[in-house]
CSV table of C-alpha atoms and ligand atoms in Angstrom, one decimal:
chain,number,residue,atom,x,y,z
G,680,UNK,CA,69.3,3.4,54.4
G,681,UNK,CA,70.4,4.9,57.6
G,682,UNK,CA,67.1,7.0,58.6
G,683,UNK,CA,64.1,7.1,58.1
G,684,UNK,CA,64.0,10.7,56.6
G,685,UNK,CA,65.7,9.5,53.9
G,686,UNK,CA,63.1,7.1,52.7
G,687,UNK,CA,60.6,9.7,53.9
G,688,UNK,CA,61.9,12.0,51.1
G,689,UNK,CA,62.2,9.1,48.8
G,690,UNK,CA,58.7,8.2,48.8
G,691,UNK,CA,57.6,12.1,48.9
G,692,UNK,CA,59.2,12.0,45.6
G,693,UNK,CA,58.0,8.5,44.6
G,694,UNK,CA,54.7,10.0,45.4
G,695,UNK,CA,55.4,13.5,43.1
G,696,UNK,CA,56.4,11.3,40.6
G,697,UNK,CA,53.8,8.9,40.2
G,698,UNK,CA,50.7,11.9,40.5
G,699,UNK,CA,52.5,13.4,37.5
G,700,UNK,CA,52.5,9.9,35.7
G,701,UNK,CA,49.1,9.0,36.6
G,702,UNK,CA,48.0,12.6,34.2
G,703,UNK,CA,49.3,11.0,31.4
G,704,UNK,CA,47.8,7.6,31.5
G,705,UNK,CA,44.7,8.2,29.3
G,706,UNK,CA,42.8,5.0,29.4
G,707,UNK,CA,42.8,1.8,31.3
G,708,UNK,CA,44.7,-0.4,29.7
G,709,UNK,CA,47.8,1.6,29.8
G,710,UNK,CA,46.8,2.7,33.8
G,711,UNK,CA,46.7,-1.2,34.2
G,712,UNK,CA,50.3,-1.5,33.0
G,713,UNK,CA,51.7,0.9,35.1
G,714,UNK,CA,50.4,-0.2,38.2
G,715,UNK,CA,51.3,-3.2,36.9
G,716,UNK,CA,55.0,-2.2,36.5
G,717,UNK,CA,54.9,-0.1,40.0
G,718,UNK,CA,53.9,-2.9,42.2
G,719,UNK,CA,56.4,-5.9,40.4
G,720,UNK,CA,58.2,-7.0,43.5
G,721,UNK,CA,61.4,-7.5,41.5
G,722,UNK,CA,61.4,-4.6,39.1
G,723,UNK,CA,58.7,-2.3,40.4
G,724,UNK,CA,59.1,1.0,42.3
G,725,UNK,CA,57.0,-0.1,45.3
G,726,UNK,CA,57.2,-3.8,45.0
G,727,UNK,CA,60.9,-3.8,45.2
G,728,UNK,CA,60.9,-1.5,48.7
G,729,UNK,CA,59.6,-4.5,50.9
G,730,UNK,CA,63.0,-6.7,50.0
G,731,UNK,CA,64.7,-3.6,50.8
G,732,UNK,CA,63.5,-4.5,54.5
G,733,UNK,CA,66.8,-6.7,54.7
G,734,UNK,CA,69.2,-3.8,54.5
G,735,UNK,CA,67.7,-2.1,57.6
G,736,UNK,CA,67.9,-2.0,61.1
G,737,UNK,CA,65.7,-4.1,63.1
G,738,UNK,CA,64.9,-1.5,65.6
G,739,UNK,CA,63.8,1.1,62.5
G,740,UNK,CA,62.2,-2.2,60.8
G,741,UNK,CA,58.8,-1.7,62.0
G,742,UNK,CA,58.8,1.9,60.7
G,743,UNK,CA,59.9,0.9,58.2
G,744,UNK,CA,57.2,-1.8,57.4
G,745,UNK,CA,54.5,0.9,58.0
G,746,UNK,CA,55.6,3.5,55.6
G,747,UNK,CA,56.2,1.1,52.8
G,748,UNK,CA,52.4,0.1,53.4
G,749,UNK,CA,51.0,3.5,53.7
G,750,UNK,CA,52.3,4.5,50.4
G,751,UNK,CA,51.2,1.1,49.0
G,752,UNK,CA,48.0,1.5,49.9
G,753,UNK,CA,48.2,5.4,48.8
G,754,UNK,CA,48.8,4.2,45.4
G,755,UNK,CA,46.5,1.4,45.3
G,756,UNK,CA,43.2,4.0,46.6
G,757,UNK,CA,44.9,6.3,43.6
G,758,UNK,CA,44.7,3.5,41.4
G,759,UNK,CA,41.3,2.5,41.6
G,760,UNK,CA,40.4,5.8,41.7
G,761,UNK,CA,41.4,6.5,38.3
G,762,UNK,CA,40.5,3.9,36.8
G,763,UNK,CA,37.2,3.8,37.6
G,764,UNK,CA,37.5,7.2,36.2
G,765,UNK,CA,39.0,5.7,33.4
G,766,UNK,CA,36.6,3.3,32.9
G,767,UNK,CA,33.1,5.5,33.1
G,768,UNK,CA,35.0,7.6,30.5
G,769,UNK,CA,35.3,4.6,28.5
G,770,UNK,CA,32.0,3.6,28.8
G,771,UNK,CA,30.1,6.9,28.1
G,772,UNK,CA,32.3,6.8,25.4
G,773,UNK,CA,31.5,3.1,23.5
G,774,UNK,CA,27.6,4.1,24.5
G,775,UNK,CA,27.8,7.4,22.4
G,776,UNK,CA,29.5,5.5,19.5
G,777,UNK,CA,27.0,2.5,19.7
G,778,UNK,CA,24.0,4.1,19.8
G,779,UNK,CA,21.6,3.2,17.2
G,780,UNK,CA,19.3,6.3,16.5
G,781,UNK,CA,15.8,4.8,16.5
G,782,UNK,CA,14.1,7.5,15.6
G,783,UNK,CA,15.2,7.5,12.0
G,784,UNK,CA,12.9,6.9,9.8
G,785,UNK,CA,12.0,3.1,8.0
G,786,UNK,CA,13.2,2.7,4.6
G,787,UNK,CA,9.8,3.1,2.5
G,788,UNK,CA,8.9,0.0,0.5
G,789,UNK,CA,6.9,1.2,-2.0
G,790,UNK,CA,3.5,-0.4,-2.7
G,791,UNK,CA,0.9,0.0,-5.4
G,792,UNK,CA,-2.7,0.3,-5.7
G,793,UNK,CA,-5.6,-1.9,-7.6
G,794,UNK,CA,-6.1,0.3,-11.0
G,795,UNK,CA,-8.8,3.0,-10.5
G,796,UNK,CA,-10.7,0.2,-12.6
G,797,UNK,CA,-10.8,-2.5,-10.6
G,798,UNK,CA,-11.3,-0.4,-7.6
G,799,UNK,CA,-14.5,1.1,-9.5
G,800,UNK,CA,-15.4,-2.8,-10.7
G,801,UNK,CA,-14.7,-3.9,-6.9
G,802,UNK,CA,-17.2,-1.3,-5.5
G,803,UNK,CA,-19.9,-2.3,-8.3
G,804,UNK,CA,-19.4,-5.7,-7.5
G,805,UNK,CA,-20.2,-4.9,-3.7
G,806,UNK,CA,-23.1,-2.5,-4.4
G,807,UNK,CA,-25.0,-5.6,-6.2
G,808,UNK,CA,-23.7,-8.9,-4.5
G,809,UNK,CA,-25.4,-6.8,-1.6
G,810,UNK,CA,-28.6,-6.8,-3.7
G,811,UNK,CA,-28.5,-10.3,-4.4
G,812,UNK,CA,-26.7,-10.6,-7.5
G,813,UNK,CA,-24.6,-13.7,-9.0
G,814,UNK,CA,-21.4,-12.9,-10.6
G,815,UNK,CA,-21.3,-14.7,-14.2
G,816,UNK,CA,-17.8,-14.2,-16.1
G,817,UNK,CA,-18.3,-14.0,-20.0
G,818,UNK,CA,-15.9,-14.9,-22.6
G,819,UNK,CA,-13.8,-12.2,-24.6
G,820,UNK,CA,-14.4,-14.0,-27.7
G,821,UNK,CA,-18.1,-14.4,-28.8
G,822,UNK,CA,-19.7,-15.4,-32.0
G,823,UNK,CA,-21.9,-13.1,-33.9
G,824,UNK,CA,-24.8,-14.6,-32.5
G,825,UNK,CA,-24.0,-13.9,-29.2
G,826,UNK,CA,-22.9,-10.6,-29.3
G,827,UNK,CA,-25.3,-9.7,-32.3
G,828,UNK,CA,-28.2,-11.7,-33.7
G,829,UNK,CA,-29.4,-12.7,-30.3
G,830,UNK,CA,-29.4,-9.7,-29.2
G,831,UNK,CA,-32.1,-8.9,-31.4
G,832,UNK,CA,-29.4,-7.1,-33.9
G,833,UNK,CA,-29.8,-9.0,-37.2
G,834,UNK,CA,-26.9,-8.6,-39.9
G,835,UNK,CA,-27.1,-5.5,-42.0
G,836,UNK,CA,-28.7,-4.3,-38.9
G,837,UNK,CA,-28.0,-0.2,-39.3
G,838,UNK,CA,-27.5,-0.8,-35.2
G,839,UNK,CA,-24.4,-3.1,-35.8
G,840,UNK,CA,-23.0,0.5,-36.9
G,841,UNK,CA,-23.0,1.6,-33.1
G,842,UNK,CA,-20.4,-0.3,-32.6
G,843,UNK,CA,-17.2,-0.8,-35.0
G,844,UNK,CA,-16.2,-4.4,-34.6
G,845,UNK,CA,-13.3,-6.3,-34.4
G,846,UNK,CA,-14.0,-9.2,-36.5
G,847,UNK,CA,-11.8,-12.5,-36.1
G,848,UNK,CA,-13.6,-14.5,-38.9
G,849,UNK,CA,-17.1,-14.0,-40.2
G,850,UNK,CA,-18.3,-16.1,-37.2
G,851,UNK,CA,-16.1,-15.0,-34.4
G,852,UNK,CA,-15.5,-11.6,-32.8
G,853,UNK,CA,-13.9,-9.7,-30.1
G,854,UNK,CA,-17.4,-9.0,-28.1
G,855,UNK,CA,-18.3,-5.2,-28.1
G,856,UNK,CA,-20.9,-5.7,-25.2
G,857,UNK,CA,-21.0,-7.6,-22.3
G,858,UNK,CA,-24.5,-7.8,-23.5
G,859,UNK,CA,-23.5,-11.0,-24.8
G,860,UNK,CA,-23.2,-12.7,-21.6
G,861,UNK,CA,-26.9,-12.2,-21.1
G,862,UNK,CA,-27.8,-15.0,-23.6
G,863,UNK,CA,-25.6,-17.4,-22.1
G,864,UNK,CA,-26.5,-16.3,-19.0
G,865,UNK,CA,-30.5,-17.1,-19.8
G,866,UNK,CA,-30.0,-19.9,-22.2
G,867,UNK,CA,-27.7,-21.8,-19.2
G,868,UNK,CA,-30.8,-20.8,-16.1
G,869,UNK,CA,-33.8,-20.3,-15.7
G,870,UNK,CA,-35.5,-17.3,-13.7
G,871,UNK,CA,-35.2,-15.6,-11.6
G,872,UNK,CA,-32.1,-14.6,-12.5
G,873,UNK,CA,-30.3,-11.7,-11.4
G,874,UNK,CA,-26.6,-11.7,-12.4
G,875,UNK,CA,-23.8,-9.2,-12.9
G,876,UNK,CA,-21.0,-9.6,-15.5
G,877,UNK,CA,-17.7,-7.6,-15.5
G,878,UNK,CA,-15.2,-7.9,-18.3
G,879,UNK,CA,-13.3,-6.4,-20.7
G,880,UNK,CA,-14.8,-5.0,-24.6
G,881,UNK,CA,-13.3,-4.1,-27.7
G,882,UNK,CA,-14.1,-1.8,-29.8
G,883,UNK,CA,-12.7,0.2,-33.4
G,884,UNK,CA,-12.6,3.4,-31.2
G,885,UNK,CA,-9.9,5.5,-29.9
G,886,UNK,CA,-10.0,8.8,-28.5
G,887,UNK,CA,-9.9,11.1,-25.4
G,888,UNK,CA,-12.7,9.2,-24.2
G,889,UNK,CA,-12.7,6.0,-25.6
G,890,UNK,CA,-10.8,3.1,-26.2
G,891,UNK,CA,-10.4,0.1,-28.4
G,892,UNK,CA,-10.1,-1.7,-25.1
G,893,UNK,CA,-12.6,-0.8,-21.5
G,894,UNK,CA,-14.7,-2.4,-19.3
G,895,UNK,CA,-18.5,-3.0,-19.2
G,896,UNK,CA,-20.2,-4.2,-16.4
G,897,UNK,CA,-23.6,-6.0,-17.5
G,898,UNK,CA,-26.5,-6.7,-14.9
G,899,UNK,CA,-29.3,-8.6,-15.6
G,900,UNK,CA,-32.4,-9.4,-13.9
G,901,UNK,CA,-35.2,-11.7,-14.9
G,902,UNK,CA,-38.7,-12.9,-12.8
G,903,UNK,CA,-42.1,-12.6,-12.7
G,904,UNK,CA,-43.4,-9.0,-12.8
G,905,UNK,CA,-39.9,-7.4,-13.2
G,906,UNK,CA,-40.7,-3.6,-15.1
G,907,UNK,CA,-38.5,-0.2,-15.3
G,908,UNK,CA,-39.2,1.0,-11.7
G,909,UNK,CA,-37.2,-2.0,-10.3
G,910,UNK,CA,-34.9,-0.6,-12.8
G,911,UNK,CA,-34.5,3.0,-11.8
G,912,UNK,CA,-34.9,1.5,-8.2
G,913,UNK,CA,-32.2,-0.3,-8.0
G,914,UNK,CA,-29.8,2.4,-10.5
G,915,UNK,CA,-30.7,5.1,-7.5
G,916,UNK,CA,-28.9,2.5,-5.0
G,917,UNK,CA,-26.2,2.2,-7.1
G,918,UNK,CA,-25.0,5.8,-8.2
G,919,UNK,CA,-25.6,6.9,-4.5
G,920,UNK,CA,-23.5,4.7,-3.3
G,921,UNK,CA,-20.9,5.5,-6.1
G,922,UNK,CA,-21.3,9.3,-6.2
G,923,UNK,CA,-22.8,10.1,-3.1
G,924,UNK,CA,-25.4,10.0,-1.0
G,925,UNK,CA,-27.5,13.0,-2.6
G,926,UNK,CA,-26.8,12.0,-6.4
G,927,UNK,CA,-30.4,11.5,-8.3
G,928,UNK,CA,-30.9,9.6,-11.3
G,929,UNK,CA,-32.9,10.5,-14.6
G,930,UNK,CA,-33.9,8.3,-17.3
G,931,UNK,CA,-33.9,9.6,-20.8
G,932,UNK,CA,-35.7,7.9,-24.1
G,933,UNK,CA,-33.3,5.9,-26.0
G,934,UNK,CA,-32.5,3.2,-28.8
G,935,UNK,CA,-31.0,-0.4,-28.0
G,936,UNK,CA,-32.5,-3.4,-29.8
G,937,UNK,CA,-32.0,-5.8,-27.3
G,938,UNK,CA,-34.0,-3.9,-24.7
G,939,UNK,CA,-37.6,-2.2,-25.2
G,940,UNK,CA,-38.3,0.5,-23.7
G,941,UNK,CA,-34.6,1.6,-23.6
G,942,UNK,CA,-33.3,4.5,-21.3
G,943,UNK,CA,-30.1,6.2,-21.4
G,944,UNK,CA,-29.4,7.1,-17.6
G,945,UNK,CA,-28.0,10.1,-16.0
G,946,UNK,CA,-26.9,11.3,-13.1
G,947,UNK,CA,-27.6,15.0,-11.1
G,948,UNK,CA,-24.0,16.1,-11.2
G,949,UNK,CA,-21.9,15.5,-8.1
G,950,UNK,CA,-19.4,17.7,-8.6
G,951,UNK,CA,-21.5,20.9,-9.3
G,952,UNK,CA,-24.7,19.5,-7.6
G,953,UNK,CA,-26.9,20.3,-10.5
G,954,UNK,CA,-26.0,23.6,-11.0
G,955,UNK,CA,-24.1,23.2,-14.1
G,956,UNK,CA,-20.1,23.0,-14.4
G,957,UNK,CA,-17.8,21.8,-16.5
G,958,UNK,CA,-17.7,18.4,-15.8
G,959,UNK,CA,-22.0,18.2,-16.5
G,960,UNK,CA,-21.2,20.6,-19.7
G,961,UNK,CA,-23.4,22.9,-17.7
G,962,UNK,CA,-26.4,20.8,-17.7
G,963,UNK,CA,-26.6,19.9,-14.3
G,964,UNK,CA,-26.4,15.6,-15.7
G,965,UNK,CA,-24.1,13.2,-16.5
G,966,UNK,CA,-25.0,10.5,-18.7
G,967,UNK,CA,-23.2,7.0,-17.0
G,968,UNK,CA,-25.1,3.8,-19.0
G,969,UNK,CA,-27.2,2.5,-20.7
G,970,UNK,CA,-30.3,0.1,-20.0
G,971,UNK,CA,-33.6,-0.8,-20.8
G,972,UNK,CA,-36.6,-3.4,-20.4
G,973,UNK,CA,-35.3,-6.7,-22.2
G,974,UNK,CA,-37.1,-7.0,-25.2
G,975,UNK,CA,-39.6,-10.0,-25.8
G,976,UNK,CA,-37.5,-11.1,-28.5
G,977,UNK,CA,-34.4,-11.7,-26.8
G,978,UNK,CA,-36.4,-13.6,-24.0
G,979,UNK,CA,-38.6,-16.1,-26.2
G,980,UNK,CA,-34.9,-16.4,-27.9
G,981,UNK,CA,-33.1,-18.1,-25.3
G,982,UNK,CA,-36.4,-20.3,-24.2
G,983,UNK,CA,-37.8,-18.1,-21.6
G,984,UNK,CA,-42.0,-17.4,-21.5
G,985,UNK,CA,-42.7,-13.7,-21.9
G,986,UNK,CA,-45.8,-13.7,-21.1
G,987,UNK,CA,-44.8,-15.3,-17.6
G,988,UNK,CA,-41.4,-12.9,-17.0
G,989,UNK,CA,-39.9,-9.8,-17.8
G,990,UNK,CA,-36.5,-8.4,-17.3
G,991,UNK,CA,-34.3,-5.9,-17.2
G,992,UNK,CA,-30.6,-4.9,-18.3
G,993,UNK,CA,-28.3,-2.2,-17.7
G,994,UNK,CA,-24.7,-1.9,-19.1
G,995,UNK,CA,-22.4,0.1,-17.0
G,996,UNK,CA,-19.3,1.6,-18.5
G,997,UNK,CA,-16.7,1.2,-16.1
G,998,UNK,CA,-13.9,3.1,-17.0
G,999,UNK,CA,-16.1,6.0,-17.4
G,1000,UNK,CA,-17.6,5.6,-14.0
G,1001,UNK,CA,-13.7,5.7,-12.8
G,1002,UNK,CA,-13.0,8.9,-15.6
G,1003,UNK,CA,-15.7,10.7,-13.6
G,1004,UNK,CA,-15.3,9.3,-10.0
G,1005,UNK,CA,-11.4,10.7,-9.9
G,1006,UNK,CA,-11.8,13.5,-11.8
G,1007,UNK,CA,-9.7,11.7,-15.1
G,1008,UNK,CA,-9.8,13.5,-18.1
G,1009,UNK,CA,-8.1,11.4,-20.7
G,1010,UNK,CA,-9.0,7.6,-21.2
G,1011,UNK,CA,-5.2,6.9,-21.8
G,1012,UNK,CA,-4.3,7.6,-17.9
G,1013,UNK,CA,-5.8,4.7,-17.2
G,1014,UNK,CA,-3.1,2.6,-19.7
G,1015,UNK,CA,-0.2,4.2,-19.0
G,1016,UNK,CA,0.6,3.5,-15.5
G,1017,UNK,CA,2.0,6.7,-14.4
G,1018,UNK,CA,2.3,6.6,-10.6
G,1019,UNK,CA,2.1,10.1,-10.2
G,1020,UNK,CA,-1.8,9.4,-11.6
G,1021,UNK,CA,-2.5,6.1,-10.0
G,1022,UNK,CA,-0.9,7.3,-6.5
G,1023,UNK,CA,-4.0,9.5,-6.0
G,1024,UNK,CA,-6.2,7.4,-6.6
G,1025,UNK,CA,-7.2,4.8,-3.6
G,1026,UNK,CA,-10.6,4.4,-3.0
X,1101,LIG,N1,-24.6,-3.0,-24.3
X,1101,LIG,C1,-25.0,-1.6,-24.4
X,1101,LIG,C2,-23.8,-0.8,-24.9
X,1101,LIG,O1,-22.7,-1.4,-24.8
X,1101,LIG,C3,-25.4,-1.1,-23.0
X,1101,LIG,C4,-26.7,-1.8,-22.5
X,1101,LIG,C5,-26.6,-2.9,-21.8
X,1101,LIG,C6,-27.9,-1.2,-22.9
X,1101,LIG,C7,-27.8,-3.5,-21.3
X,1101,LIG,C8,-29.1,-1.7,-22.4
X,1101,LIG,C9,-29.0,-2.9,-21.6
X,1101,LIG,O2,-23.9,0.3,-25.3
């Protein structure tokens, strides 16, 4: 190289060259490589200038020396430049495709809720465990006695026609009444007893409102001065805190055998508010159970002194306190376990 201007020229064009290179080089792995190529001081453009050093004259050696640095240190500053161009690229780019979208919504795991009969049987049972009650589980098989004769319904009773029974022998029975827990309930204590018993009955009966299968909640109390009052008294407690604050109770004359006086009892209508709709038939009261005085009968019976203590009964129908509480028409919702039903109902 006999001047300087030569290699002047050369490294303009070294320079031209590599800026149109660099343009292609679209990440920074392949940038990498051809820096990496550039600078090899055997093969590379720039690495192989400094051996050139030999060929020149020592008095242009200097010069020499410089320029060969200045253009390696041009393309090192370009380098690093665009890589770390390269590289924020890169980045930006792996945080777009890795970002995980938080904001999406969970997967829904569907879960159910308690039958509209248990929830109705769960609030009864809270109403009256706060009043003191016991919680006595009867057996879905009974003998006649229990479910009949002691009950003050002798056989060939005409009242044994209120309800059609589903006999297993000529002693035992699927129980039509939780009524029969009473008698265990007073033959096993003594008074004061004030129990509750939930369970399931059976009758012969099938129809929008009925079934051959529903649920009967039984409460029983039995002391010393116990009388109809304490009935209704504790029946006002219980529908207002089932229907509502303002729902008022009336008791009507009745027939049970097992209780004397016996009362059907209604309800003023909480969805019309006495006025009269259809749900109240336009009579402004819903009848919801039945109840009564327990007869002296049933109390000398199972051992217990009626002229010392009196007692009362009430059997509430629980599937028809949940047919009226949700606004359920048909006694067969409750069996069929449509969602779209029990989904609305969570109490
Ligand atoms: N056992 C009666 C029935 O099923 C209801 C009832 C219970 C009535 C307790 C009076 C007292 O119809």
């Amino acid at each position: 190289m006999a001047d300087l201007n030569e290699l002047s020229e050369k490294l303009a064009l070294l320079k031209q060259e590599i800026e149109g290179e660099i343009k292609n080089l679209s990440n920074s792995k392949v940038a990498f490589e051809y820096r990496k190529g550039l600078m090899d001081s055997k093969t590379g453009k720039i690495g192989t200038l400094m051996r050139e050093m030999g060929k020149i004259p020592n008095e242009l050696k200097a010069e020499y020396g410089k320029k060969v640095n200045e253009i390696k240190m041009w393309a090192q500053d370009r380098f690093e430049e665009l890589e770390s161009k390269l590289k924020e690229a890169e980045m930006a780019e792996r945080y777009n495709s890795e970002t995980i979208d938080v904001t999406l919504p969970a997967k829904m795991r569907p879960i159910g809720n308690l039958h509209p009969n248990t929830q109705v049987r769960n609030q009864i049972v809270d109403i009256f465990g706060s009043m003191g009650f016991e919680i006595y589980e009867g057996n879905e098989i009974e003998t006649d006695y229990y479910n009949f004769s002691a009950l003050n319904i002798p056989k060939d009773h005409p009242a044994r026609d209120m309800q059609d029974t589903f006999y297993l022998s000529p002693e035992f029975l699927l129980r039509t009444q939780t009524s029969a827990g009473q008698i265990h309930v007073m033959e096993e204590k003594k008074p004061p007893i004030k129990v509750i018993s939930p369970g399931k009955v059976f009758r012969s009966d099938d129809d929008a409102t009925h079934s051959p299968m529903f649920s009967q909640m039984e409460g029983l109390v039995v002391d010393k001065g116990i009388t109809l009052c304490d009935l209704q008294g504790m029946l006002d407690v219980f529908v207002q805190k089932i229907f509502g604050e303002d729902t008022k109770t009336r008791l009507r004359p009745s027939y049970f055998p097992f209780t004397e006086p016996s009362v059907e009892v209604d309800v003023s209508c909480f969805q019309c508010h006495g006025k009269g709709c259809k749900l109240c038939k336009g009579t402004g009261w819903i009848e919801v159970l039945g109840a009564g005085v327990v007869n002296k009968k049933v109390l000398e019976g199972c051992g217990i002194d009626s002229n010392v203590y009196s007692g009362l009964a009430f059997g509430i129908g629980i599937d028809r306190i949940a047919m009226l509480k949700y606004g359920i028409n048909n006694i067969k919702l409750l069996f069929e376990s449509d969602l779209r039903v029990l989904n609305q109902i969570n109490d």
